[in-house]
mmCIF file of C-alpha atoms in Angstrom:
data_model
loop_
_atom_site.group_PDB
_atom_site.id
_atom_site.type_symbol
_atom_site.label_atom_id
_atom_site.label_comp_id
_atom_site.label_asym_id
_atom_site.label_seq_id
_atom_site.Cartn_x
_atom_site.Cartn_y
_atom_site.Cartn_z
ATOM 1 C CA UNK A 1 12.277 -19.092 -6.014
ATOM 2 C CA UNK A 2 8.854 -19.099 -4.459
ATOM 3 C CA UNK A 3 6.352 -16.777 -6.084
ATOM 4 C CA UNK A 4 4.961 -14.193 -3.638
ATOM 5 C CA UNK A 5 1.256 -14.580 -2.979
ATOM 6 C CA UNK A 6 -0.762 -11.471 -3.723
ATOM 7 C CA UNK A 7 -3.678 -10.207 -1.698
ATOM 8 C CA UNK A 8 -6.012 -11.071 -4.554
ATOM 9 C CA UNK A 9 -5.182 -14.726 -4.054
ATOM 10 C CA UNK A 10 -6.184 -14.461 -0.403
ATOM 11 C CA UNK A 11 -9.300 -12.421 -1.140
ATOM 12 C CA UNK A 12 -10.973 -13.583 -4.384
ATOM 13 C CA UNK A 13 -13.554 -10.794 -4.100
ATOM 14 C CA UNK A 14 -10.871 -8.135 -3.730
ATOM 15 C CA UNK A 15 -10.018 -5.698 -6.494
ATOM 16 C CA UNK A 16 -7.283 -7.165 -8.700
ATOM 17 C CA UNK A 17 -3.927 -5.478 -8.797
ATOM 18 C CA UNK A 18 -2.900 -3.246 -11.666
ATOM 19 C CA UNK A 19 -0.699 -6.064 -12.937
ATOM 20 C CA UNK A 20 -3.823 -8.098 -13.594
ATOM 21 C CA UNK A 21 -6.439 -5.485 -14.458
ATOM 22 C CA UNK A 22 -4.458 -2.598 -15.927
ATOM 23 C CA UNK A 23 -6.848 -0.217 -14.203
ATOM 24 C CA UNK A 24 -6.401 2.266 -11.382
ATOM 25 C CA UNK A 25 -8.693 1.318 -8.474
ATOM 26 C CA UNK A 26 -10.968 4.078 -7.232
ATOM 27 C CA UNK A 27 -9.485 3.575 -3.791
ATOM 28 C CA UNK A 28 -6.028 4.503 -5.040
ATOM 29 C CA UNK A 29 -7.396 7.632 -6.673
ATOM 30 C CA UNK A 30 -9.077 8.522 -3.376
ATOM 31 C CA UNK A 31 -5.855 7.938 -1.467
ATOM 32 C CA UNK A 32 -3.802 9.971 -3.920
ATOM 33 C CA UNK A 33 -6.347 12.797 -3.724
ATOM 34 C CA UNK A 34 -6.815 12.888 0.037
ATOM 35 C CA UNK A 35 -3.582 11.584 1.534
ATOM 36 C CA UNK A 36 -0.756 13.347 -0.263
ATOM 37 C CA UNK A 37 0.534 16.243 1.886
ATOM 38 C CA UNK A 38 4.290 16.324 2.651
ATOM 39 C CA UNK A 39 3.893 14.969 6.170
ATOM 40 C CA UNK A 40 1.384 12.963 8.153
ATOM 41 C CA UNK A 41 -1.238 14.780 10.252
ATOM 42 C CA UNK A 42 0.895 14.205 13.337
ATOM 43 C CA UNK A 43 3.843 15.886 11.671
ATOM 44 C CA UNK A 44 6.027 12.821 11.152
ATOM 45 C CA UNK A 45 7.938 12.976 7.886
ATOM 46 C CA UNK A 46 7.323 10.115 5.504
ATOM 47 C CA UNK A 47 3.970 10.781 3.861
ATOM 48 C CA UNK A 48 5.370 11.030 0.319
ATOM 49 C CA UNK A 49 7.659 8.040 0.862
ATOM 50 C CA UNK A 50 4.679 5.986 1.999
ATOM 51 C CA UNK A 51 2.741 6.994 -1.095
ATOM 52 C CA UNK A 52 5.614 6.158 -3.429
ATOM 53 C CA UNK A 53 6.198 2.754 -1.855
ATOM 54 C CA UNK A 54 2.469 2.076 -1.842
ATOM 55 C CA UNK A 55 2.243 2.779 -5.564
ATOM 56 C CA UNK A 56 5.258 0.576 -6.324
ATOM 57 C CA UNK A 57 3.938 -2.279 -4.208
ATOM 58 C CA UNK A 58 0.466 -1.950 -5.763
ATOM 59 C CA UNK A 59 1.930 -2.039 -9.286
ATOM 60 C CA UNK A 60 3.808 -5.206 -8.300
ATOM 61 C CA UNK A 61 0.523 -6.738 -7.194
ATOM 62 C CA UNK A 62 0.684 -6.292 -3.445
ATOM 63 C CA UNK A 63 -2.159 -4.795 -1.490
ATOM 64 C CA UNK A 64 -0.394 -2.098 0.515
ATOM 65 C CA UNK A 65 -2.516 1.033 0.293
ATOM 66 C CA UNK A 66 -4.944 0.229 3.122
ATOM 67 C CA UNK A 67 -2.255 -0.375 5.733
ATOM 68 C CA UNK A 68 -0.212 2.484 4.275
ATOM 69 C CA UNK A 69 -3.067 4.913 4.853
ATOM 70 C CA UNK A 70 -3.696 3.658 8.371
ATOM 71 C CA UNK A 71 -0.043 3.835 9.378
ATOM 72 C CA UNK A 72 0.466 7.241 7.729
ATOM 73 C CA UNK A 73 -2.600 8.708 9.470
ATOM 74 C CA UNK A 74 -1.205 7.405 12.776
ATOM 75 C CA UNK A 75 2.050 9.217 12.047
ATOM 76 C CA UNK A 76 4.328 6.280 11.246
ATOM 77 C CA UNK A 77 6.860 6.335 8.445
ATOM 78 C CA UNK A 78 5.166 3.707 6.291
ATOM 79 C CA UNK A 79 7.892 2.963 3.799
ATOM 80 C CA UNK A 80 10.205 1.531 6.469
ATOM 81 C CA UNK A 81 7.498 -0.772 7.839
ATOM 82 C CA UNK A 82 6.345 -1.579 4.332
ATOM 83 C CA UNK A 83 9.816 -2.711 3.298
ATOM 84 C CA UNK A 84 10.214 -4.845 6.415
ATOM 85 C CA UNK A 85 6.793 -6.448 6.070
ATOM 86 C CA UNK A 86 7.247 -7.046 2.346
ATOM 87 C CA UNK A 87 10.662 -8.659 2.895
ATOM 88 C CA UNK A 88 9.075 -10.897 5.527
ATOM 89 C CA UNK A 89 6.344 -11.805 3.066
ATOM 90 C CA UNK A 90 3.308 -10.557 4.969
ATOM 91 C CA UNK A 91 0.077 -9.568 3.243
ATOM 92 C CA UNK A 92 -0.585 -5.996 4.313
ATOM 93 C CA UNK A 93 -4.341 -6.098 3.707
ATOM 94 C CA UNK A 94 -5.851 -5.967 7.221
ATOM 95 C CA UNK A 95 -8.772 -8.155 6.123
#
């Protein structure tokens, strides 16, 4: 099959994924610290699911956390969109 292209390939100056660096980016620590209540600020369930999917995708080398945070803050259930976008092969980094 065709190898999925990671965000790092699109953005050479971007932080490498855990698969390449073995380190936890400061951004992920910030997200885990500040964006982990049971529901989004607008009360839509899905905050924890978004975080779990984001971590899985990040471990696999995909850059999901930025869009995940944006969507979760807006009150969307990120894991559903994340799955759809990932299946379609889109890079979720808004840059």
